[in-house]
Amino acid sequence: MSQADTPGLHDEDALASFIGKWRARWPEWALAEGFVPPAQRETALAWAALQQELGDAAWGGRDARPGELKLGWWVEELQGWKQGRRRHPLGQVLQRQSAPWGTLAAALPELAEARERPLDGDDAHRQVVGLATAIAAVEVALFQAEGGLGDVEAASACLLYARLLAGGEAAVPLALLARAGESGARGAWIAELRQGRPAPTAATSVPRRLWAALAHARLHRADAAAPLPPWRALWTAWRGARGR
């Protein structure tokens, strides 16, 4: 998790490595980032990469223990950011921002508990709402979004999509498994996520509008984890940036 995990790399190289990992999962961003105000692009990339690190720790892999340890490390790291200290390369960009990092740190233990398979759609949202609220508050500070709390619903929708990517079948609520069976439960959950897309508001930052729009567009593909074709990515980003 720390710079020691990438021996031989300088800070800038380590930062680029984490951002590159996020770009590899979201190649659409090469087109979509043109709709982000230039002054916010570096911050948006680092912030997206951080959220990916947290989600992978929470939901990736079959063994929960390594992820729990990583999230515990991140609690300490984010608390350090609040106090002017940093160890992780992403802190080069993010730690200097005046954002509620302590609030984000306080939400991470709840994220670790969200590894448990949800009972139904409402339970799935409940499991991530604490982190979504903290994410939305950070985005108000990072991107000068309107509204004191930011867009919690959009952050929650993105988290549920990230959980589907990282957790696979374990992200599908038990109620859908009982109703649709093993063969149909994943498709039923994807359909529910498609229908539940929240409309952007004045509180939704431009980066969040883009992330939510791209995730929602992927949910309409045969493979919900597959990147969008370039023409579709550009069209989706254009509409997302305008709140459509």
Short mmCIF file of C-alpha atoms in Angstrom, two decimals:
data_model
loop_
_atom_site.label_atom_id
_atom_site.label_comp_id
_atom_site.label_asym_id
_atom_site.label_seq_id
_atom_site.Cartn_x
_atom_site.Cartn_y
_atom_site.Cartn_z
CA MET A 1 0.00 0.00 0.00
CA SER A 2 2.78 2.42 0.75
CA GLN A 3 5.53 3.62 -1.52
CA ALA A 4 7.52 0.65 -0.26
CA ASP A 5 5.19 -1.57 -2.31
CA THR A 6 6.76 -0.13 -5.48
CA PRO A 7 10.50 -0.35 -4.79
CA GLY A 8 12.79 1.67 -7.02
CA LEU A 9 10.12 4.09 -8.12
CA HIS A 10 10.30 7.76 -7.33
CA ASP A 11 7.21 9.54 -6.07
CA GLU A 12 6.14 10.74 -9.51
CA ASP A 13 6.55 7.27 -11.01
CA ALA A 14 4.61 5.68 -8.18
CA LEU A 15 1.82 8.23 -8.57
CA ALA A 16 1.68 7.55 -12.31
CA SER A 17 1.51 3.81 -11.59
CA PHE A 18 -1.62 4.11 -9.45
CA ILE A 19 -3.29 6.47 -11.91
CA GLY A 20 -2.32 4.20 -14.79
CA LYS A 21 -4.00 1.27 -13.05
CA TRP A 22 -7.23 3.24 -12.89
CA ARG A 23 -6.91 4.38 -16.52
CA ALA A 24 -6.44 0.75 -17.60
CA ARG A 25 -9.83 -0.09 -16.10
CA TRP A 26 -11.44 3.07 -17.49
CA PRO A 27 -9.88 3.75 -20.93
CA GLU A 28 -12.95 5.87 -21.76
CA TRP A 29 -11.48 8.58 -19.55
CA ALA A 30 -9.00 9.55 -22.27
CA LEU A 31 -12.02 11.02 -24.10
CA ALA A 32 -14.20 11.96 -21.13
CA GLU A 33 -11.60 13.98 -19.22
CA GLY A 34 -11.78 16.73 -21.84
CA PHE A 35 -15.08 17.78 -20.26
CA VAL A 36 -13.45 18.29 -16.84
CA PRO A 37 -12.18 21.83 -16.14
CA PRO A 38 -8.39 21.75 -16.74
CA ALA A 39 -7.58 22.86 -13.19
CA GLN A 40 -9.47 19.84 -11.80
CA ARG A 41 -8.13 17.06 -14.05
CA GLU A 42 -5.13 16.03 -11.99
CA THR A 43 -7.20 15.99 -8.82
CA ALA A 44 -9.98 14.01 -10.53
CA LEU A 45 -7.52 11.34 -11.66
CA ALA A 46 -5.92 10.94 -8.24
CA TRP A 47 -9.32 10.91 -6.53
CA ALA A 48 -10.64 8.25 -8.92
CA ALA A 49 -7.54 6.14 -8.33
CA LEU A 50 -7.97 6.41 -4.56
CA GLN A 51 -11.59 5.28 -4.75
CA GLN A 52 -10.53 2.31 -6.87
CA GLU A 53 -7.92 1.35 -4.27
CA LEU A 54 -10.53 1.47 -1.51
CA GLY A 55 -13.09 -0.51 -3.48
CA ASP A 56 -10.61 -3.20 -4.48
CA ALA A 57 -9.52 -3.55 -0.86
CA ALA A 58 -13.11 -3.89 0.30
CA TRP A 59 -14.49 -6.24 -2.34
CA GLY A 60 -11.64 -7.80 -4.30
CA GLY A 61 -10.33 -11.34 -3.80
CA ARG A 62 -11.83 -14.33 -2.03
CA ASP A 63 -10.06 -13.77 1.28
CA ALA A 64 -11.37 -10.76 3.18
CA ARG A 65 -8.41 -10.40 5.52
CA PRO A 66 -5.87 -8.73 3.17
CA GLY A 67 -8.47 -6.16 2.19
CA GLU A 68 -9.36 -5.45 5.79
CA LEU A 69 -5.70 -4.81 6.56
CA LYS A 70 -5.42 -2.44 3.59
CA LEU A 71 -8.50 -0.52 4.67
CA GLY A 72 -7.05 -0.26 8.18
CA TRP A 73 -3.87 1.16 6.66
CA TRP A 74 -5.94 3.67 4.70
CA VAL A 75 -7.75 4.79 7.85
CA GLU A 76 -4.39 5.74 9.34
CA GLU A 77 -3.20 7.32 6.09
CA LEU A 78 -6.26 9.53 5.66
CA GLN A 79 -6.12 10.61 9.28
CA GLY A 80 -2.53 11.60 8.60
CA TRP A 81 -3.60 13.67 5.61
CA LYS A 82 -5.87 15.64 7.91
CA GLN A 83 -2.83 16.37 10.08
CA GLY A 84 -0.49 17.27 7.21
CA ARG A 85 1.29 13.90 6.82
CA ARG A 86 1.27 11.50 3.89
CA ARG A 87 2.89 8.24 2.84
CA HIS A 88 0.92 7.08 -0.20
CA PRO A 89 1.87 8.54 -3.63
CA LEU A 90 -1.72 9.66 -4.27
CA GLY A 91 -1.29 12.01 -1.33
CA GLN A 92 1.03 14.13 -3.46
CA VAL A 93 -2.06 15.43 -5.24
CA LEU A 94 -4.83 14.92 -2.71
CA GLN A 95 -3.37 15.58 0.73
CA ARG A 96 -2.74 19.23 0.00
CA GLN A 97 -6.44 19.71 -0.80
CA SER A 98 -8.55 21.06 2.04
CA ALA A 99 -11.05 18.19 2.11
CA PRO A 100 -12.67 16.21 4.96
CA TRP A 101 -10.21 13.31 4.89
CA GLY A 102 -11.01 12.46 8.49
CA THR A 103 -14.66 11.93 7.54
CA LEU A 104 -13.60 9.59 4.75
CA ALA A 105 -11.34 7.68 7.13
CA ALA A 106 -14.21 7.25 9.60
CA ALA A 107 -16.37 5.66 6.88
CA LEU A 108 -13.89 2.93 5.93
CA PRO A 109 -14.68 0.46 8.74
CA GLU A 110 -18.26 0.43 7.45
CA LEU A 111 -16.92 -0.32 3.97
CA ALA A 112 -15.13 -3.40 5.29
CA GLU A 113 -18.45 -4.66 6.64
CA ALA A 114 -20.05 -4.15 3.20
CA ARG A 115 -18.27 -7.25 1.93
CA GLU A 116 -21.20 -9.25 3.30
CA ARG A 117 -23.61 -10.17 0.51
CA PRO A 118 -26.63 -7.80 0.64
CA LEU A 119 -30.09 -9.13 1.35
CA ASP A 120 -31.76 -7.00 -1.32
CA GLY A 121 -31.33 -3.76 -3.25
CA ASP A 122 -32.16 -1.58 -0.26
CA ASP A 123 -29.59 -3.42 1.84
CA ALA A 124 -26.97 -2.98 -0.89
CA HIS A 125 -27.50 0.78 -0.81
CA ARG A 126 -27.48 0.82 2.97
CA GLN A 127 -24.11 -0.92 3.04
CA VAL A 128 -22.43 1.85 1.00
CA VAL A 129 -24.36 4.96 2.03
CA GLY A 130 -21.87 5.91 4.76
CA LEU A 131 -18.94 5.88 2.36
CA ALA A 132 -21.02 7.55 -0.36
CA THR A 133 -21.83 10.39 2.03
CA ALA A 134 -18.14 10.84 2.87
CA ILE A 135 -17.17 10.72 -0.82
CA ALA A 136 -19.77 13.33 -1.71
CA ALA A 137 -18.49 15.63 1.04
CA VAL A 138 -14.93 15.29 -0.25
CA GLU A 139 -16.09 16.16 -3.75
CA VAL A 140 -17.71 19.37 -2.57
CA ALA A 141 -14.26 20.42 -1.38
CA LEU A 142 -12.26 19.09 -4.33
CA PHE A 143 -14.46 20.31 -7.16
CA GLN A 144 -16.39 23.23 -5.65
CA ALA A 145 -19.66 21.42 -6.27
CA GLU A 146 -22.79 23.20 -5.11
CA GLY A 147 -24.61 21.91 -2.05
CA GLY A 148 -23.16 21.23 1.36
CA LEU A 149 -23.39 17.42 1.20
CA GLY A 150 -22.68 16.80 -2.48
CA ASP A 151 -24.43 14.13 -4.52
CA VAL A 152 -24.67 11.10 -2.24
CA GLU A 153 -26.95 9.16 -4.60
CA ALA A 154 -24.55 9.43 -7.55
CA ALA A 155 -21.62 8.36 -5.37
CA SER A 156 -23.66 5.43 -4.08
CA ALA A 157 -24.56 4.31 -7.62
CA CYS A 158 -20.90 4.39 -8.63
CA LEU A 159 -19.93 2.38 -5.55
CA LEU A 160 -22.48 -0.32 -6.35
CA TYR A 161 -21.10 -0.57 -9.88
CA ALA A 162 -17.54 -0.76 -8.51
CA ARG A 163 -18.67 -3.48 -6.13
CA LEU A 164 -20.13 -5.46 -9.04
CA LEU A 165 -16.80 -5.21 -10.88
CA ALA A 166 -14.66 -6.18 -7.89
CA GLY A 167 -16.98 -8.62 -6.13
CA GLY A 168 -18.66 -10.39 -9.02
CA GLU A 169 -21.47 -12.71 -7.97
CA ALA A 170 -20.94 -11.84 -4.30
CA ALA A 171 -22.29 -8.36 -5.05
CA VAL A 172 -25.68 -9.70 -6.17
CA PRO A 173 -28.38 -9.49 -3.47
CA LEU A 174 -29.65 -12.74 -2.02
CA ALA A 175 -33.27 -11.85 -2.84
CA LEU A 176 -32.45 -11.80 -6.56
CA LEU A 177 -30.60 -15.08 -6.28
CA ALA A 178 -33.67 -16.65 -4.71
CA ARG A 179 -36.00 -15.15 -7.30
CA ALA A 180 -33.97 -15.45 -10.52
CA GLY A 181 -31.65 -18.36 -9.72
CA GLU A 182 -27.89 -18.49 -10.20
CA SER A 183 -28.13 -18.07 -13.96
CA GLY A 184 -30.33 -14.97 -13.88
CA ALA A 185 -29.44 -13.18 -10.64
CA ARG A 186 -26.53 -11.14 -12.02
CA GLY A 187 -28.57 -9.93 -14.98
CA ALA A 188 -31.46 -9.03 -12.71
CA TRP A 189 -29.14 -6.99 -10.47
CA ILE A 190 -27.63 -5.19 -13.46
CA ALA A 191 -31.13 -4.33 -14.66
CA GLU A 192 -31.99 -2.98 -11.21
CA LEU A 193 -28.85 -0.85 -11.17
CA ARG A 194 -29.69 0.51 -14.64
CA GLN A 195 -33.18 1.51 -13.54
CA GLY A 196 -31.94 3.10 -10.34
CA ARG A 197 -29.64 5.69 -11.91
CA PRO A 198 -30.10 8.99 -10.04
CA ALA A 199 -30.54 12.18 -12.03
CA PRO A 200 -27.63 14.64 -11.70
CA THR A 201 -28.28 17.71 -9.57
CA ALA A 202 -26.56 21.02 -8.91
CA ALA A 203 -24.65 19.21 -6.17
CA THR A 204 -23.08 16.76 -8.66
CA SER A 205 -19.53 17.67 -9.63
CA VAL A 206 -18.52 17.34 -13.29
CA PRO A 207 -16.17 14.39 -12.62
CA ARG A 208 -18.93 12.57 -10.72
CA ARG A 209 -21.40 13.21 -13.55
CA LEU A 210 -18.94 11.65 -15.96
CA TRP A 211 -18.11 8.64 -13.77
CA ALA A 212 -21.80 7.95 -13.15
CA ALA A 213 -22.69 8.32 -16.83
CA LEU A 214 -19.91 5.99 -17.99
CA ALA A 215 -20.79 3.35 -15.38
CA HIS A 216 -24.47 3.52 -16.32
CA ALA A 217 -23.66 3.18 -20.02
CA ARG A 218 -21.55 0.09 -19.32
CA LEU A 219 -24.52 -1.49 -17.55
CA HIS A 220 -26.34 -1.50 -20.90
CA ARG A 221 -23.68 -3.66 -22.55
CA ALA A 222 -23.72 -7.44 -22.79
CA ASP A 223 -20.59 -7.42 -20.63
CA ALA A 224 -21.16 -4.77 -17.95
CA ALA A 225 -17.44 -4.69 -17.18
CA ALA A 226 -16.36 -3.97 -20.76
CA PRO A 227 -15.19 -0.46 -21.74
CA LEU A 228 -17.36 1.53 -24.12
CA PRO A 229 -16.43 1.97 -27.78
CA PRO A 230 -14.83 5.39 -28.38
CA TRP A 231 -17.87 6.90 -30.12
CA ARG A 232 -20.17 5.75 -27.32
CA ALA A 233 -17.78 6.95 -24.64
CA LEU A 234 -17.58 10.43 -26.16
CA TRP A 235 -21.35 10.71 -26.57
CA THR A 236 -21.95 9.45 -23.03
CA ALA A 237 -19.40 11.88 -21.59
CA TRP A 238 -20.90 14.82 -23.51
CA ARG A 239 -24.34 14.06 -22.17
CA GLY A 240 -23.05 13.31 -18.68
CA ALA A 241 -21.13 16.57 -18.43
CA ARG A 242 -24.36 18.41 -19.22
CA GLY A 243 -26.37 16.53 -16.67
CA ARG A 244 -28.39 14.44 -19.14
#
